[in-house]
mmCIF file of C-alpha atoms in Angstrom:
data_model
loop_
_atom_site.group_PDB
_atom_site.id
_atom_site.type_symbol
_atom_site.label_atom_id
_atom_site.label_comp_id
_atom_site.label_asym_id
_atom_site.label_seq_id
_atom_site.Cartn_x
_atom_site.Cartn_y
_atom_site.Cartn_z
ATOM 1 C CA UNK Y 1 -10.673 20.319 25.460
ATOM 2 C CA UNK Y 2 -10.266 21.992 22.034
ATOM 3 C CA UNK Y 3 -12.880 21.305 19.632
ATOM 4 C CA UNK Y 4 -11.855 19.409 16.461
ATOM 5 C CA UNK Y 5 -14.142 19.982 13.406
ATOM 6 C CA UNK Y 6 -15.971 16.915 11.664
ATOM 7 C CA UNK Y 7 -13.601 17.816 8.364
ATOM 8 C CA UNK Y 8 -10.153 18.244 10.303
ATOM 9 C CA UNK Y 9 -11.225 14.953 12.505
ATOM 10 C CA UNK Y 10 -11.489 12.705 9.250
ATOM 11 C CA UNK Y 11 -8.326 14.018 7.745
ATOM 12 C CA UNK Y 12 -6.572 13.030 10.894
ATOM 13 C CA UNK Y 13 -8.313 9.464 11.011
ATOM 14 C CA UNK Y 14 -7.416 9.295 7.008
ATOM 15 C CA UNK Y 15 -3.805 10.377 8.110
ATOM 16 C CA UNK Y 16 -3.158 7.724 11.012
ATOM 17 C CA UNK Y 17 -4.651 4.888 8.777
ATOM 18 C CA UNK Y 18 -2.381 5.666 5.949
ATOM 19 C CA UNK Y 19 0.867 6.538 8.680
ATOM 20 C CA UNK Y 20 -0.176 2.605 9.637
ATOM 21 C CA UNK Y 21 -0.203 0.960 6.065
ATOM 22 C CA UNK Y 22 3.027 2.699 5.351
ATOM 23 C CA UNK Y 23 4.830 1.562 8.279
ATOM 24 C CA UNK Y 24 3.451 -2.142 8.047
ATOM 25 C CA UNK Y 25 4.199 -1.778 3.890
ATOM 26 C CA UNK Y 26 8.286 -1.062 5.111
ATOM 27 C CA UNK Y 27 8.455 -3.951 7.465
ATOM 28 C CA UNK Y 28 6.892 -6.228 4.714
ATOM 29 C CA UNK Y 29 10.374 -5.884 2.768
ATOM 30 C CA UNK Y 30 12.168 -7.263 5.659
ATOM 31 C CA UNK Y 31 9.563 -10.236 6.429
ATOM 32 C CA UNK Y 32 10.046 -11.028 2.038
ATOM 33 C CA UNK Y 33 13.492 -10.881 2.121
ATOM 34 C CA UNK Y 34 13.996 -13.625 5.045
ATOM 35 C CA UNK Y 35 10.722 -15.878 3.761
ATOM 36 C CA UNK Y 36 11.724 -15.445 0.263
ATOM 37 C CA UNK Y 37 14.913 -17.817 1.160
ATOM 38 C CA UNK Y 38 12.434 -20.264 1.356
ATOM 39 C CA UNK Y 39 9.332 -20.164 -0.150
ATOM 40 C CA UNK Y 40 9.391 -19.407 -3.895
ATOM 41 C CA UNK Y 41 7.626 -16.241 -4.905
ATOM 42 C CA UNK Y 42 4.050 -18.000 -5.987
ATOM 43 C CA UNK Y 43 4.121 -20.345 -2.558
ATOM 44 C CA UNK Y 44 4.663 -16.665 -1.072
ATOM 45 C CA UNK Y 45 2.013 -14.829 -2.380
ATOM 46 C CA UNK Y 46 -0.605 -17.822 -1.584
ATOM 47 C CA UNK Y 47 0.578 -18.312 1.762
ATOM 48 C CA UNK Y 48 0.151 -14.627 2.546
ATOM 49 C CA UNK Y 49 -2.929 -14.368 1.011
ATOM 50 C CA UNK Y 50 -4.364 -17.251 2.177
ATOM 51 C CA UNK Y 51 -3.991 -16.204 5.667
ATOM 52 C CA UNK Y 52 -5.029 -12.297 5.061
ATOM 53 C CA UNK Y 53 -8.446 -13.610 3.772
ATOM 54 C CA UNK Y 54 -8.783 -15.806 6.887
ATOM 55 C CA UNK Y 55 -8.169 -12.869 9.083
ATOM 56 C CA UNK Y 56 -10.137 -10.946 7.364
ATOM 57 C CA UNK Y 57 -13.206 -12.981 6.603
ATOM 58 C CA UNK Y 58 -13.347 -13.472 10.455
ATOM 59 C CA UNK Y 59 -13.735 -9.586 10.998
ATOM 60 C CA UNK Y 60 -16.242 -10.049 8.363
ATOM 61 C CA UNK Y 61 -18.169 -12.290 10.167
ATOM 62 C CA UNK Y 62 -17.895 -10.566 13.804
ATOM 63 C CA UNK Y 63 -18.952 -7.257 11.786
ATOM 64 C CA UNK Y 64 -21.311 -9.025 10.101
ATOM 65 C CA UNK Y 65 -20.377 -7.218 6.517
ATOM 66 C CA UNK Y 66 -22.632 -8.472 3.675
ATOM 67 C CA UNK Y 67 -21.406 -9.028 0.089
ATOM 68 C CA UNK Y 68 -20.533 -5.923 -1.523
ATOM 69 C CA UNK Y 69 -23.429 -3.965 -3.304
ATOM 70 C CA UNK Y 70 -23.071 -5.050 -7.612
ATOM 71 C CA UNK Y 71 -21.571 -1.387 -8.307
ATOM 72 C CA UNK Y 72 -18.267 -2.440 -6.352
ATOM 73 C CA UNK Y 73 -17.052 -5.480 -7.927
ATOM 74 C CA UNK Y 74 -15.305 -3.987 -11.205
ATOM 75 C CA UNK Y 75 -12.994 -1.891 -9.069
ATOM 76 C CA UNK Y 76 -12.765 -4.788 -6.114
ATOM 77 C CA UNK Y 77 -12.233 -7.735 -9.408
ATOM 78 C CA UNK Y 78 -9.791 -5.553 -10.787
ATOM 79 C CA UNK Y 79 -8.018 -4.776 -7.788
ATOM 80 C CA UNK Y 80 -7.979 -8.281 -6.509
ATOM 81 C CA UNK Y 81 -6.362 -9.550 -9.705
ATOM 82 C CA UNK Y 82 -3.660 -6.633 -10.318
ATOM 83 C CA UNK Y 83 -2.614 -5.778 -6.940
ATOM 84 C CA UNK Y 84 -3.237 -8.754 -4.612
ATOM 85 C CA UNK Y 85 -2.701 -10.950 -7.009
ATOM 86 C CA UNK Y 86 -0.427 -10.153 -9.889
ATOM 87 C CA UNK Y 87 1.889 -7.690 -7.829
ATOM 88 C CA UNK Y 88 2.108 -9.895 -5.197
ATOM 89 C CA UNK Y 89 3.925 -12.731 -6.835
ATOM 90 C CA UNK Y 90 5.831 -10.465 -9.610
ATOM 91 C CA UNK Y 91 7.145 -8.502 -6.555
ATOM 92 C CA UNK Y 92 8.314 -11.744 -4.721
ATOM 93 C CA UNK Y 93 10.304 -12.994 -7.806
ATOM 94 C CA UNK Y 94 11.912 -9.315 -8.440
ATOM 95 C CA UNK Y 95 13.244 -9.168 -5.452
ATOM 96 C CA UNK Y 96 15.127 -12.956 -5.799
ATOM 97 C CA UNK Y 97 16.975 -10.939 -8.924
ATOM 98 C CA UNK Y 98 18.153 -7.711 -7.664
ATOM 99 C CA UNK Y 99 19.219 -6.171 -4.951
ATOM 100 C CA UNK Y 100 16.505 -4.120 -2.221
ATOM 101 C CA UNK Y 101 18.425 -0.716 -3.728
ATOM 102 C CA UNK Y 102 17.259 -1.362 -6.992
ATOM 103 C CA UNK Y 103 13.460 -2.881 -6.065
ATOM 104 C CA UNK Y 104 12.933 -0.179 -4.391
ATOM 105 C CA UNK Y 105 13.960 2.082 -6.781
ATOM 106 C CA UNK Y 106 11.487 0.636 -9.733
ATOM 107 C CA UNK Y 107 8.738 0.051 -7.515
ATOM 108 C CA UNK Y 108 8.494 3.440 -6.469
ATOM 109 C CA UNK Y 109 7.307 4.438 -10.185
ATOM 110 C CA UNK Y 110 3.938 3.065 -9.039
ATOM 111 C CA UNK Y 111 2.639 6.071 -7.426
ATOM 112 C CA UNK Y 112 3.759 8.258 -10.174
ATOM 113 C CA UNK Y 113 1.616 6.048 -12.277
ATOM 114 C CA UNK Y 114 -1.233 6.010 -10.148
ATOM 115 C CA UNK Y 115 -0.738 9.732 -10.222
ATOM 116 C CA UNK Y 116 -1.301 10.274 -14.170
ATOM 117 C CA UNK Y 117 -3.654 7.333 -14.355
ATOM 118 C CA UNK Y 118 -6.025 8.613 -11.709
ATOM 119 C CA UNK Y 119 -6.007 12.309 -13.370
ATOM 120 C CA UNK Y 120 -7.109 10.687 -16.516
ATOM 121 C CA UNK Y 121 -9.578 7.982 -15.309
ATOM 122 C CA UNK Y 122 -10.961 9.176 -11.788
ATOM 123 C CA UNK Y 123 -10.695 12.972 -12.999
ATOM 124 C CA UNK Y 124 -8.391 13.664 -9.678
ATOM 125 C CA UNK Y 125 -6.677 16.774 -9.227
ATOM 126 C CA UNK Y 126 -2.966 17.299 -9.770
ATOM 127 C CA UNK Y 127 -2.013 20.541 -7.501
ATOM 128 C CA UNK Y 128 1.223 22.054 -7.628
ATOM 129 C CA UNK Y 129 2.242 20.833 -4.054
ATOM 130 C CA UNK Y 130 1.668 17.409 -5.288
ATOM 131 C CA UNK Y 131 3.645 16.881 -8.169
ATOM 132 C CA UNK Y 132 6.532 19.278 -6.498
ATOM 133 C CA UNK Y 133 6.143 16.900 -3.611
ATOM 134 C CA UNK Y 134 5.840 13.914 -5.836
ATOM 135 C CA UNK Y 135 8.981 14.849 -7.137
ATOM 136 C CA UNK Y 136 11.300 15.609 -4.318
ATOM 137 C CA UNK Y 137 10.365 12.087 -2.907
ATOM 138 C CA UNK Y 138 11.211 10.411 -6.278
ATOM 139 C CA UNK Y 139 14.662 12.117 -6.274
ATOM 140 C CA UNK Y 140 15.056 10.623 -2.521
ATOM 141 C CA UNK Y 141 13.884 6.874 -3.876
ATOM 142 C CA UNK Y 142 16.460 7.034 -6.492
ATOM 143 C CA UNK Y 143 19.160 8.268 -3.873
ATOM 144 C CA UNK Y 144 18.100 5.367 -1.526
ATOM 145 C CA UNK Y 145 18.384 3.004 -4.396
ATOM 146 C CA UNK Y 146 21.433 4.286 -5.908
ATOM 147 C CA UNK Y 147 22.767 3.779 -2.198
ATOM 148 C CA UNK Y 148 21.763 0.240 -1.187
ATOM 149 C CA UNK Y 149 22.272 -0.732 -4.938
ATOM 150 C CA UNK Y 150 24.902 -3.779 -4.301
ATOM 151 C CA UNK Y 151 25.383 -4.392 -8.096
ATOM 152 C CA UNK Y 152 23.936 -7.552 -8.384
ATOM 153 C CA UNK Y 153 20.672 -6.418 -10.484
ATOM 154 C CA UNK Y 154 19.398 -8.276 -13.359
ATOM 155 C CA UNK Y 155 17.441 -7.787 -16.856
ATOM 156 C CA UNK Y 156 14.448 -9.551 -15.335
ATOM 157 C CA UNK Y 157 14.423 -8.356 -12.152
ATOM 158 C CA UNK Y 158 13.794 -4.744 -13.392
ATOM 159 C CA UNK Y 159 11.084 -5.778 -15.494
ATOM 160 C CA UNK Y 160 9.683 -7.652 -12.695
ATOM 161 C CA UNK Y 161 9.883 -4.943 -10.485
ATOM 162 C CA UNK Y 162 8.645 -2.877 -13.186
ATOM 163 C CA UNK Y 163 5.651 -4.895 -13.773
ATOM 164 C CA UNK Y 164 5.123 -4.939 -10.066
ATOM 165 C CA UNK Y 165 4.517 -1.480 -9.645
ATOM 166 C CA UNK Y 166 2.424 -0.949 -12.691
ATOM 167 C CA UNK Y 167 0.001 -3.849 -10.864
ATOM 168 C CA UNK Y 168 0.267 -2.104 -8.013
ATOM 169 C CA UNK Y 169 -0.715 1.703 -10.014
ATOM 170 C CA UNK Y 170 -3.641 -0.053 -11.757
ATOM 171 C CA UNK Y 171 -5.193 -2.035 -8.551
ATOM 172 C CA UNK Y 172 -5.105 1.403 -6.101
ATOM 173 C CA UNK Y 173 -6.577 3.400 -9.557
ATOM 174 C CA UNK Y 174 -9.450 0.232 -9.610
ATOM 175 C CA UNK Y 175 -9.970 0.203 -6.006
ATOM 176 C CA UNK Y 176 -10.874 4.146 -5.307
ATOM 177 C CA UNK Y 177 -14.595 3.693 -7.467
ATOM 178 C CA UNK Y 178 -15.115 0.604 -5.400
ATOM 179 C CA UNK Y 179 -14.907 2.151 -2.159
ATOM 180 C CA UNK Y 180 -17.667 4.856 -2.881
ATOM 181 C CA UNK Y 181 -20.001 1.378 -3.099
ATOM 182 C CA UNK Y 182 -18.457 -0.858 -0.108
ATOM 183 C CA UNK Y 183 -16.482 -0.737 2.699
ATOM 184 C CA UNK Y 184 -12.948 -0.212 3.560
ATOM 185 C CA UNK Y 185 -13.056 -3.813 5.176
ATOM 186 C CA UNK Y 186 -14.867 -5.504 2.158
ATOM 187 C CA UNK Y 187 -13.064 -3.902 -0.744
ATOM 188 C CA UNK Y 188 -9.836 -5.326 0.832
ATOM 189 C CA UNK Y 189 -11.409 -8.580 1.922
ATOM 190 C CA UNK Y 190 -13.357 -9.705 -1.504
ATOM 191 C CA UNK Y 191 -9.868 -8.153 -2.902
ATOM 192 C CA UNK Y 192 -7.551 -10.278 -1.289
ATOM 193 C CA UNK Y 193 -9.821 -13.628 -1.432
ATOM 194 C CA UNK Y 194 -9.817 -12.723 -5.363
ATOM 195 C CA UNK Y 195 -5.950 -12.598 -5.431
ATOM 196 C CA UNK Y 196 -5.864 -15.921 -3.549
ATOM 197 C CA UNK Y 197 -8.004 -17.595 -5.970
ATOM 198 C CA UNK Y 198 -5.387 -16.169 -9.242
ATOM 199 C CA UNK Y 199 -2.635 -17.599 -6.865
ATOM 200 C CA UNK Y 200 -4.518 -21.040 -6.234
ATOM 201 C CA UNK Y 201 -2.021 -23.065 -8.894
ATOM 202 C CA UNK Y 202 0.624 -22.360 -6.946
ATOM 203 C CA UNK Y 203 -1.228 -24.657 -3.795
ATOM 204 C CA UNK Y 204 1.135 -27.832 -4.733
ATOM 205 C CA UNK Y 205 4.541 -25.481 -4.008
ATOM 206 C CA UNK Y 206 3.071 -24.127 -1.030
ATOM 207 C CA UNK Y 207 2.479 -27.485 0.790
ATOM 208 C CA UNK Y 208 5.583 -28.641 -0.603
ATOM 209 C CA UNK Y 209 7.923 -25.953 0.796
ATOM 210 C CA UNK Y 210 5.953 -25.215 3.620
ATOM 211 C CA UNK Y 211 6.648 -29.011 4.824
ATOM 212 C CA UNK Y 212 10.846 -28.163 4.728
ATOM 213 C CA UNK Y 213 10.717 -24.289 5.514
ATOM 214 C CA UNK Y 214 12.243 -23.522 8.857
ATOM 215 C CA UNK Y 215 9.444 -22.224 11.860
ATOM 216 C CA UNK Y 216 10.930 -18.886 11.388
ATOM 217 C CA UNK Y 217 10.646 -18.185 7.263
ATOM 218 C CA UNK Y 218 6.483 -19.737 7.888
ATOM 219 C CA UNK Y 219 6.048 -16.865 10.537
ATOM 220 C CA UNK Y 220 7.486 -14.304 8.610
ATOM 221 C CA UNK Y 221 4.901 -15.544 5.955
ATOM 222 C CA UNK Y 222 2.341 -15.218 8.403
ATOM 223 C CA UNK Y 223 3.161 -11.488 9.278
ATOM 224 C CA UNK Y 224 2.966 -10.529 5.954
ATOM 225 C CA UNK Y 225 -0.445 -12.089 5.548
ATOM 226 C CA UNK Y 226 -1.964 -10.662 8.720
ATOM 227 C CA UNK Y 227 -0.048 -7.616 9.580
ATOM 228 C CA UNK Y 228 1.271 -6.051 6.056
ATOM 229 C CA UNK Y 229 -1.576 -7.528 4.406
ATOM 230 C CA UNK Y 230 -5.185 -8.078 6.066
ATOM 231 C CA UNK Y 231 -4.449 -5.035 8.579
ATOM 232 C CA UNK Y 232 -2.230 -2.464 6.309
ATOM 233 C CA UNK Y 233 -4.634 -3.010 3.226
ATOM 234 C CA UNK Y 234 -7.657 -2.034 5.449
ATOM 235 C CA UNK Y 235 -6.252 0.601 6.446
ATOM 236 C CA UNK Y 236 -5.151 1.476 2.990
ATOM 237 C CA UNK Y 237 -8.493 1.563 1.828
ATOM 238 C CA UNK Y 238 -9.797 3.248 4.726
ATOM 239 C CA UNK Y 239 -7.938 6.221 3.962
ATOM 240 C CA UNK Y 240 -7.957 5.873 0.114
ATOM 241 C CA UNK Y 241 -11.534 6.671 0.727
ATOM 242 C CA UNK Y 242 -11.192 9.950 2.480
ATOM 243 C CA UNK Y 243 -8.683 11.168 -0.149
ATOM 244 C CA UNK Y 244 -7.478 10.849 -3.840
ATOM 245 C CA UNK Y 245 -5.786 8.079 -5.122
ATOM 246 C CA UNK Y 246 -2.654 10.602 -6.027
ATOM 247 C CA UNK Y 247 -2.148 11.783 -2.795
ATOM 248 C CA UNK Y 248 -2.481 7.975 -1.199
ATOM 249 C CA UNK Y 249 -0.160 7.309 -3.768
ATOM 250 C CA UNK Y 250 2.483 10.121 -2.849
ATOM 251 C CA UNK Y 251 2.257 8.849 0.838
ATOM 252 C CA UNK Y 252 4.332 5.303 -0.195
ATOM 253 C CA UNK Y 253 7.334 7.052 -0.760
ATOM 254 C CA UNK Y 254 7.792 7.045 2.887
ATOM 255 C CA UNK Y 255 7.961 3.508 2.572
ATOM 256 C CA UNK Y 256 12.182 3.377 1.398
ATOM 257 C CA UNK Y 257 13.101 5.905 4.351
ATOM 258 C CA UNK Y 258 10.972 3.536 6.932
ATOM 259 C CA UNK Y 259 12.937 0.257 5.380
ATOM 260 C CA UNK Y 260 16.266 1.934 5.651
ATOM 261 C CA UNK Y 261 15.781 2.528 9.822
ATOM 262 C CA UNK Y 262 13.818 -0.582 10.144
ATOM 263 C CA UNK Y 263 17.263 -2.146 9.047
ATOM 264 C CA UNK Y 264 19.200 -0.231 10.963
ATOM 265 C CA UNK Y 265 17.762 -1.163 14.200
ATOM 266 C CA UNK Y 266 16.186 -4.353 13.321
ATOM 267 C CA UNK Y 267 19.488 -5.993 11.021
ATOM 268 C CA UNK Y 268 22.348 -3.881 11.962
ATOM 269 C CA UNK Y 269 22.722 -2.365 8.663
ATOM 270 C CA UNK Y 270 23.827 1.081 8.990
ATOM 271 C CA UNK Y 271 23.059 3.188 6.284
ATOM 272 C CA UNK Y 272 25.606 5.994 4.936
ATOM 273 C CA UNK Y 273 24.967 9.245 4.665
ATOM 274 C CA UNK Y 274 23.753 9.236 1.026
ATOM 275 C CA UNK Y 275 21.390 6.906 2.222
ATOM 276 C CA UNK Y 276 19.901 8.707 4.961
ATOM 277 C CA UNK Y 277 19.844 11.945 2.698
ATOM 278 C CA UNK Y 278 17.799 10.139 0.268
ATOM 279 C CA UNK Y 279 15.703 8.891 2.791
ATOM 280 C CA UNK Y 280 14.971 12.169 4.762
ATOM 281 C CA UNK Y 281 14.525 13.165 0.675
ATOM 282 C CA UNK Y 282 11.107 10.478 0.452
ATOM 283 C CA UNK Y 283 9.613 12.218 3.469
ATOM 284 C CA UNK Y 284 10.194 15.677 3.042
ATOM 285 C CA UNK Y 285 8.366 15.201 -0.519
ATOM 286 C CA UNK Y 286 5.128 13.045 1.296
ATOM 287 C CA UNK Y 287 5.301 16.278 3.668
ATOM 288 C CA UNK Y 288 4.677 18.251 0.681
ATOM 289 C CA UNK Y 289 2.278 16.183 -1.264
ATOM 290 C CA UNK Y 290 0.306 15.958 1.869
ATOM 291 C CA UNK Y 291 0.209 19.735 2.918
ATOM 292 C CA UNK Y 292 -1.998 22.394 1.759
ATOM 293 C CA UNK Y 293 -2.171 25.751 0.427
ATOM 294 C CA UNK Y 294 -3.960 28.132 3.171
ATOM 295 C CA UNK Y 295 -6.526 29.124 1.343
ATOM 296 C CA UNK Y 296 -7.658 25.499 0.891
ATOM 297 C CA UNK Y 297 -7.415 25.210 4.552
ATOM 298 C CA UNK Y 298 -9.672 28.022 5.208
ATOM 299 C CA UNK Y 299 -11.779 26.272 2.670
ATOM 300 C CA UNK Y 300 -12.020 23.217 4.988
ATOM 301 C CA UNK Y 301 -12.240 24.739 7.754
ATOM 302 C CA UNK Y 302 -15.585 26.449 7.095
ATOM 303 C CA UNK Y 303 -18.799 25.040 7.547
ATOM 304 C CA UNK Y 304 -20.413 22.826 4.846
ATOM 305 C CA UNK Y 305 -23.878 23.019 3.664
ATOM 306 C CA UNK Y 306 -24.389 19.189 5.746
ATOM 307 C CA UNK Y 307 -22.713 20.670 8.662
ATOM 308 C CA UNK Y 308 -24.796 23.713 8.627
ATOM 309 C CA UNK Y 309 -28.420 21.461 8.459
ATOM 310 C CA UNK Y 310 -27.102 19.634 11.093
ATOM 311 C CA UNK Y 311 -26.504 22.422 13.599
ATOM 312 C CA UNK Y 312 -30.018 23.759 13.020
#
């Protein structure tokens, strides 16, 4: 059996955890599309989180994680309020006023944001292969928008949108300090039950709507809140923690390829050709973003001071 290294093995761990979220993040859009018929974007976002910090306060409990030490709750406030919170419900209402096309499209600024916000606040590095990669997959986001793009977009919804993603740069840029205090599992928990409690005015809709929804638009809600949110946010943050906050941001662009085939096989729609260009466009860039030069592989691949203690 060949020998992995203790460096190699936690890139791998760091890569399945963030293949996960991304996957789970794609089949979110479908779940908001067909609950969003139904539930207005606040009910939405409460409902969601509601259940995510249920699920994941009962991990807490069976893992028996503490409170976070004092050092983590800036990033895990700021986080909770920005991304859980604030993109959450933003996100919902953009996509009731454009098409998928165009969300997509204007969401996917985030990680370019996280990408210059990170190299100025967190001091991360911005390597050659990352921005070229960072590029390429933006190209392919604006080809899979362009594509799916039915025409029916709207001055709001692209602010929405807009404001979504910039939520969504500024909670992953919060969250990376936080995990060098706490947990994967309690950054995302204390995260999302902050969120809930932003979203709490929006209780009286929620009950309201969730009395008249259909069985099918409430378990849609409830996927989001346990799959794409309690799981894929762990997960997240599991890996965020084993790598920057740029890279982890580059990753997303898989999302738009990943929600064009999950509508393929899941709704039938099959996508044209510019579509699928753009798509294969998103991963070829995370492939990029993601890989490394050889000389940094060498680098990784040789012992490390800890390693070498540990030995003798």
């Amino acid at each position: 059996m060949m020998n992995v290294s203790p460096v190699r093995r936690t890139e791998l761990l760091a890569a399945g955890a963030a293949t996960v979220t991304v996957v789970l993040w794609a089949s979110a859009f479908v779940s908001i599309r067909s609950a969003g018929a139904e539930y207005s974007p606040g009910a939405l976002a409460l409902g969601r989180l509601l259940v995510g910090s249920l699920v994941l306060g009962v991990i807490c409990l069976i893992r028996r994680e503490g409170l976070p030490p004092r050092p983590a709750w800036p990033g895990i406030a700021i986080s909770g309020l920005l991304w859980f919170g604030f993109y959450s419900v933003v996100l919902n209402w953009g996509e009731q006023q454009v098409d998928a096309g165009t969300a997509a499209l204007v969401v996917n600024i985030g990680p370019i944001l996280i990408a210059l916000l990170s190299a100025r606040l967190l001091g991360d590095p911005m390597p050659p292969r990352l921005l070229a990669g960072m590029a390429v997959s933006f190209a392919g986001a604006v080809t899979v928008g362009l594509s799916m793009s039915g025409g029916g977009s709207s001055a709001l919804g692209v602010v929405l949108c807009l404001l979504a993603a910039v939520g969504y740069a500024g909670g992953v840029v919060a969250q990376k300090p936080a995990l060098g205090h706490a947990s994967a599992l309690q950054v995302t928990t204390y995260g999302c039950l902050v969120g809930a409690a932003l979203c709490l005015p929006f209780t009286g809709q929620l009950i309201g709507e969730a009395a008249h929804a259909p069985v099918s638009a409430t378990l849609n809600m409830v996927y989001l809140g346990v799959f794409s949110l309690a799981l894929a946010f762990t997960t997240w943050a599991y890996a965020l923690s084993r790598t920057t906050a740029s890279r982890m941001g580059a990753t997303t662009y898989a999302v738009p390829a990943l929600v064009v085939l999950m509508s393929w096989l899941a709704l039938g729609e099959v996508p044209g050709l510019l579509t699928l260009a753009g798509g294969a466009l998103c991963l070829a860039g995370v492939a990029v973003s993601r890989s490394r030069t050889r000389s940094a592989r060498v680098v990784a691949a040789a012992p490390q001071p800890e390693q070498t203690r540990e030995s003798a």
